[in-house]
Short mmCIF file of C-alpha atoms in Angstrom, two decimals:
data_model
loop_
_atom_site.label_atom_id
_atom_site.label_comp_id
_atom_site.label_asym_id
_atom_site.label_seq_id
_atom_site.Cartn_x
_atom_site.Cartn_y
_atom_site.Cartn_z
CA UNK T 430 40.12 -23.90 -29.78
CA UNK T 431 42.30 -21.06 -28.44
CA UNK T 432 45.34 -20.95 -30.55
CA UNK T 433 48.01 -18.22 -30.99
CA UNK T 434 49.84 -17.30 -34.02
CA UNK T 435 52.83 -18.18 -32.60
CA UNK T 436 51.67 -21.77 -32.06
CA UNK T 437 50.90 -22.01 -35.80
CA UNK T 438 54.35 -20.53 -36.73
CA UNK T 439 56.37 -22.90 -34.44
CA UNK T 440 54.62 -26.07 -35.69
CA UNK T 441 54.01 -25.53 -39.44
CA UNK T 442 56.43 -26.58 -42.11
CA UNK T 443 57.89 -24.13 -44.48
CA UNK T 444 56.16 -24.00 -48.01
CA UNK T 445 58.25 -25.19 -50.84
CA UNK T 446 56.90 -22.74 -53.19
CA UNK T 447 58.96 -19.50 -53.35
CA UNK T 448 56.42 -16.92 -52.83
CA UNK T 449 54.29 -18.77 -50.33
CA UNK T 450 57.52 -19.31 -48.03
CA UNK T 451 59.04 -15.98 -48.35
CA UNK T 452 55.75 -13.70 -48.59
CA UNK T 453 52.42 -15.39 -47.50
CA UNK T 454 53.88 -17.20 -44.59
CA UNK T 455 55.05 -13.88 -43.10
CA UNK T 456 51.49 -13.38 -42.34
CA UNK T 457 49.54 -16.53 -42.77
CA UNK T 458 49.75 -17.73 -39.29
CA UNK T 459 47.78 -14.81 -37.95
CA UNK T 460 45.03 -15.80 -40.35
CA UNK T 461 45.42 -19.35 -39.53
CA UNK T 462 45.11 -18.90 -35.80
CA UNK T 463 41.79 -16.82 -36.39
CA UNK T 464 40.43 -19.47 -38.72
CA UNK T 465 41.03 -22.18 -36.09
CA UNK T 466 39.35 -20.15 -33.29
CA UNK T 467 36.28 -19.55 -35.59
CA UNK T 468 36.29 -23.34 -36.20
CA UNK T 469 36.81 -23.20 -39.90
CA UNK T 470 37.51 -26.24 -41.62
CA UNK T 471 40.56 -26.16 -44.08
CA UNK T 472 38.23 -27.04 -47.13
CA UNK T 473 36.02 -23.91 -45.97
CA UNK T 474 39.34 -21.78 -46.07
CA UNK T 475 39.92 -22.97 -49.59
CA UNK T 476 36.47 -21.80 -50.50
CA UNK T 477 37.18 -18.50 -49.26
CA UNK T 478 40.28 -18.52 -51.49
CA UNK T 479 37.66 -19.00 -54.54
CA UNK T 480 35.28 -16.62 -53.26
CA UNK T 481 37.91 -13.70 -52.92
CA UNK T 482 38.33 -13.77 -56.75
CA UNK T 483 34.76 -12.43 -57.34
CA UNK T 484 35.30 -9.02 -55.43
CA UNK T 485 38.85 -8.96 -56.70
CA UNK T 486 37.67 -9.31 -60.32
CA UNK T 487 35.25 -6.39 -59.84
CA UNK T 488 37.90 -4.22 -58.45
CA UNK T 489 40.12 -5.29 -61.38
CA UNK T 490 37.40 -4.53 -63.93
CA UNK T 491 36.64 -1.03 -62.18
CA UNK T 492 36.93 2.17 -64.30
CA UNK T 493 39.06 3.42 -61.58
CA UNK T 494 42.78 2.78 -62.11
CA UNK T 495 43.47 3.13 -58.24
CA UNK T 496 40.69 0.19 -57.57
CA UNK T 497 42.40 -1.63 -60.41
CA UNK T 498 45.73 -1.47 -58.32
CA UNK T 499 43.97 -2.13 -55.11
CA UNK T 500 42.47 -5.14 -56.69
CA UNK T 501 45.65 -6.63 -57.94
CA UNK T 502 47.33 -5.95 -54.62
CA UNK T 503 44.39 -8.11 -52.80
CA UNK T 504 45.77 -10.93 -55.19
CA UNK T 505 48.45 -11.63 -52.76
CA UNK T 506 45.56 -12.30 -50.14
CA UNK T 507 44.50 -15.29 -52.19
CA UNK T 508 47.99 -16.76 -51.98
CA UNK T 509 47.88 -16.14 -48.14
CA UNK T 510 44.47 -18.30 -48.05
CA UNK T 511 46.23 -20.82 -50.19
CA UNK T 512 49.05 -21.01 -47.61
CA UNK T 513 46.77 -20.88 -44.73
CA UNK T 514 44.43 -23.83 -45.39
CA UNK T 515 47.26 -26.07 -45.34
CA UNK T 516 48.61 -24.86 -42.07
CA UNK T 517 45.12 -25.20 -40.56
CA UNK T 518 44.83 -28.76 -41.95
CA UNK T 519 48.03 -29.91 -40.51
CA UNK T 520 47.67 -27.93 -37.24
CA UNK T 521 44.18 -29.63 -36.56
CA UNK T 522 45.21 -32.83 -38.15
CA UNK T 523 42.61 -32.48 -40.81
CA UNK T 524 44.89 -33.32 -43.83
CA UNK T 525 42.92 -35.18 -46.57
CA UNK T 526 43.28 -36.17 -50.08
CA UNK T 527 39.99 -34.63 -50.90
CA UNK T 528 41.39 -31.30 -49.27
CA UNK T 529 44.49 -31.43 -51.64
CA UNK T 530 42.21 -32.06 -54.53
CA UNK T 531 39.86 -29.16 -53.83
CA UNK T 532 43.05 -26.86 -53.44
CA UNK T 533 44.37 -27.96 -56.75
CA UNK T 534 40.97 -27.54 -58.56
CA UNK T 535 40.23 -24.26 -56.77
CA UNK T 536 43.50 -22.82 -57.74
CA UNK T 537 42.98 -23.60 -61.13
CA UNK T 538 39.55 -21.83 -61.14
CA UNK T 539 40.88 -18.80 -59.63
CA UNK T 540 43.85 -18.58 -62.12
CA UNK T 541 41.43 -19.10 -64.97
CA UNK T 542 39.05 -16.40 -63.87
CA UNK T 543 41.92 -13.92 -63.07
CA UNK T 544 43.72 -14.23 -66.31
CA UNK T 545 40.54 -13.99 -68.19
CA UNK T 546 39.41 -10.92 -66.47
CA UNK T 547 42.87 -9.29 -67.09
CA UNK T 548 42.50 -10.03 -70.64
CA UNK T 549 39.10 -8.28 -70.65
CA UNK T 550 40.43 -5.35 -68.62
CA UNK T 551 43.34 -4.78 -70.90
CA UNK T 552 41.31 -4.72 -74.05
CA UNK T 553 40.68 -0.99 -73.88
CA UNK T 554 44.14 -0.35 -72.60
CA UNK T 555 46.42 -2.46 -74.62
CA UNK T 556 45.54 -5.08 -77.24
CA UNK T 557 49.10 -6.37 -77.06
CA UNK T 558 48.91 -7.09 -73.15
CA UNK T 559 45.40 -8.94 -73.58
CA UNK T 560 47.03 -11.14 -76.33
CA UNK T 561 50.04 -11.90 -74.29
CA UNK T 562 47.82 -12.73 -71.22
CA UNK T 563 46.15 -15.21 -73.39
CA UNK T 564 49.28 -16.69 -74.83
CA UNK T 565 50.57 -17.10 -71.01
CA UNK T 566 47.26 -18.66 -70.05
CA UNK T 567 47.42 -21.08 -72.79
CA UNK T 568 50.83 -22.42 -71.87
CA UNK T 569 50.01 -22.14 -68.23
CA UNK T 570 47.32 -24.55 -68.54
CA UNK T 571 49.08 -26.89 -71.03
CA UNK T 572 52.25 -26.85 -68.60
CA UNK T 573 49.90 -27.36 -65.45
CA UNK T 574 48.28 -30.50 -67.22
CA UNK T 575 51.77 -31.66 -68.48
CA UNK T 576 52.89 -31.65 -64.71
CA UNK T 577 50.03 -33.66 -63.49
CA UNK T 578 50.28 -36.13 -66.31
CA UNK T 579 54.00 -36.53 -65.53
CA UNK T 580 53.37 -37.06 -62.00
CA UNK T 581 50.39 -39.43 -62.61
CA UNK T 582 52.87 -41.49 -64.83
CA UNK T 583 55.69 -41.35 -62.21
CA UNK T 584 53.03 -41.87 -59.36
CA UNK T 585 54.59 -39.13 -57.41
CA UNK T 586 53.64 -36.01 -55.42
CA UNK T 587 54.31 -32.54 -56.80
CA UNK T 588 57.48 -30.67 -55.33
CA UNK T 589 57.67 -27.10 -56.08
CA UNK T 590 61.01 -26.82 -54.29
CA UNK T 591 63.48 -24.65 -56.28
CA UNK T 592 66.97 -25.63 -56.73
CA UNK T 593 68.73 -22.63 -55.34
CA UNK T 594 72.20 -23.97 -56.50
CA UNK T 595 71.60 -22.58 -60.09
CA UNK T 596 70.82 -18.84 -59.80
CA UNK T 597 69.47 -18.61 -63.35
CA UNK T 598 67.14 -21.23 -63.16
CA UNK T 599 66.07 -20.08 -59.72
CA UNK T 600 65.47 -16.67 -61.31
CA UNK T 601 63.58 -18.03 -64.30
CA UNK T 602 61.45 -20.14 -62.15
CA UNK T 603 60.22 -17.67 -59.60
CA UNK T 604 59.60 -14.88 -62.20
CA UNK T 605 57.41 -17.02 -64.50
CA UNK T 606 55.04 -18.51 -62.12
CA UNK T 607 51.24 -17.64 -61.73
CA UNK T 608 52.22 -16.68 -58.13
CA UNK T 609 54.62 -14.20 -59.46
CA UNK T 610 52.10 -12.19 -61.08
CA UNK T 611 49.90 -12.45 -57.83
CA UNK T 612 52.88 -10.60 -56.13
CA UNK T 613 54.19 -8.34 -58.57
CA UNK T 614 51.33 -7.06 -60.89
CA UNK T 615 50.35 -4.19 -58.60
CA UNK T 616 53.80 -3.03 -58.50
CA UNK T 617 54.10 -2.99 -62.18
CA UNK T 618 50.71 -1.13 -62.52
CA UNK T 619 52.16 1.60 -60.03
CA UNK T 620 55.27 2.00 -62.20
CA UNK T 621 53.23 1.96 -65.51
CA UNK T 622 50.93 4.75 -63.96
CA UNK T 623 53.91 7.39 -64.27
CA UNK T 624 54.19 6.69 -68.23
CA UNK T 625 51.92 7.77 -70.94
CA UNK T 626 52.79 4.45 -72.91
CA UNK T 627 52.12 0.91 -71.83
CA UNK T 628 55.89 -0.15 -72.24
CA UNK T 629 56.40 -1.49 -68.84
CA UNK T 630 53.27 -3.53 -68.76
CA UNK T 631 53.90 -4.80 -72.32
CA UNK T 632 57.35 -5.96 -71.58
CA UNK T 633 56.19 -7.48 -68.32
CA UNK T 634 53.65 -9.62 -69.96
CA UNK T 635 55.94 -10.38 -73.06
CA UNK T 636 58.50 -11.67 -70.65
CA UNK T 637 55.92 -13.73 -68.32
CA UNK T 638 54.40 -15.14 -71.61
CA UNK T 639 57.84 -16.20 -73.40
CA UNK T 640 59.04 -17.51 -70.03
CA UNK T 641 55.95 -19.62 -69.57
CA UNK T 642 56.13 -20.89 -73.01
CA UNK T 643 59.76 -21.79 -73.00
CA UNK T 644 59.13 -23.60 -69.33
CA UNK T 645 56.39 -25.53 -70.95
CA UNK T 646 58.22 -26.80 -73.99
CA UNK T 647 61.32 -27.50 -71.81
CA UNK T 648 59.33 -29.39 -69.16
CA UNK T 649 57.43 -31.69 -71.68
CA UNK T 650 60.78 -32.51 -73.49
CA UNK T 651 62.40 -33.36 -70.22
CA UNK T 652 59.48 -35.38 -68.72
CA UNK T 653 59.01 -37.25 -72.03
CA UNK T 654 62.48 -38.38 -72.13
CA UNK T 655 62.52 -39.23 -68.43
CA UNK T 656 59.40 -41.59 -69.05
CA UNK T 657 60.74 -42.73 -72.40
CA UNK T 658 64.16 -43.81 -70.90
CA UNK T 659 62.56 -45.62 -68.22
CA UNK T 660 60.72 -47.86 -70.73
CA UNK T 661 64.10 -48.93 -72.52
#
């Protein structure tokens, strides 16, 4: 099928997730058009997203700091693939529940591998950062399971749209997500390379760990009260 990137751009819908909408969708239509020409199925593109974490992990674990930064830079490509598979599915009318399921599961696998790899990487650089990454991972998984459980109880689909009316909540939401790490870690590493200490890295991971922890606790409290009040 001959498809131009502009065709994808015109017919796609904007992603609700902040980084997918404002960054990945700036280039994803080029990838989507290429994948359609190559007759790649949406599920195969999702698989590409999963496979990409392997070479990226190798780069991150490399002894070269430059390759480490480059590997973290390529993390954005995973988010582009995650955006592209949905665009291809909708453009080719191949959306499916199984595709959505694979997308969620593979994203969790990618996140889990990434954070474990990062924790291993930083053991020899900063034990504090390694611990903070593991704390983030624990609360990220708890929060993810909590969201899915709440949606199952409510029988609703997930909505990642950010309420832009509250600036503080918006800032907090977009700087504590896993996609924030995918898009910003390489920048933090470049900034950190100009310092002898690891203060910037430690502050970065301290913030996202505390932010994720608070977000998890608040979301659990609010979701529980919503469901509890419905039963009254």
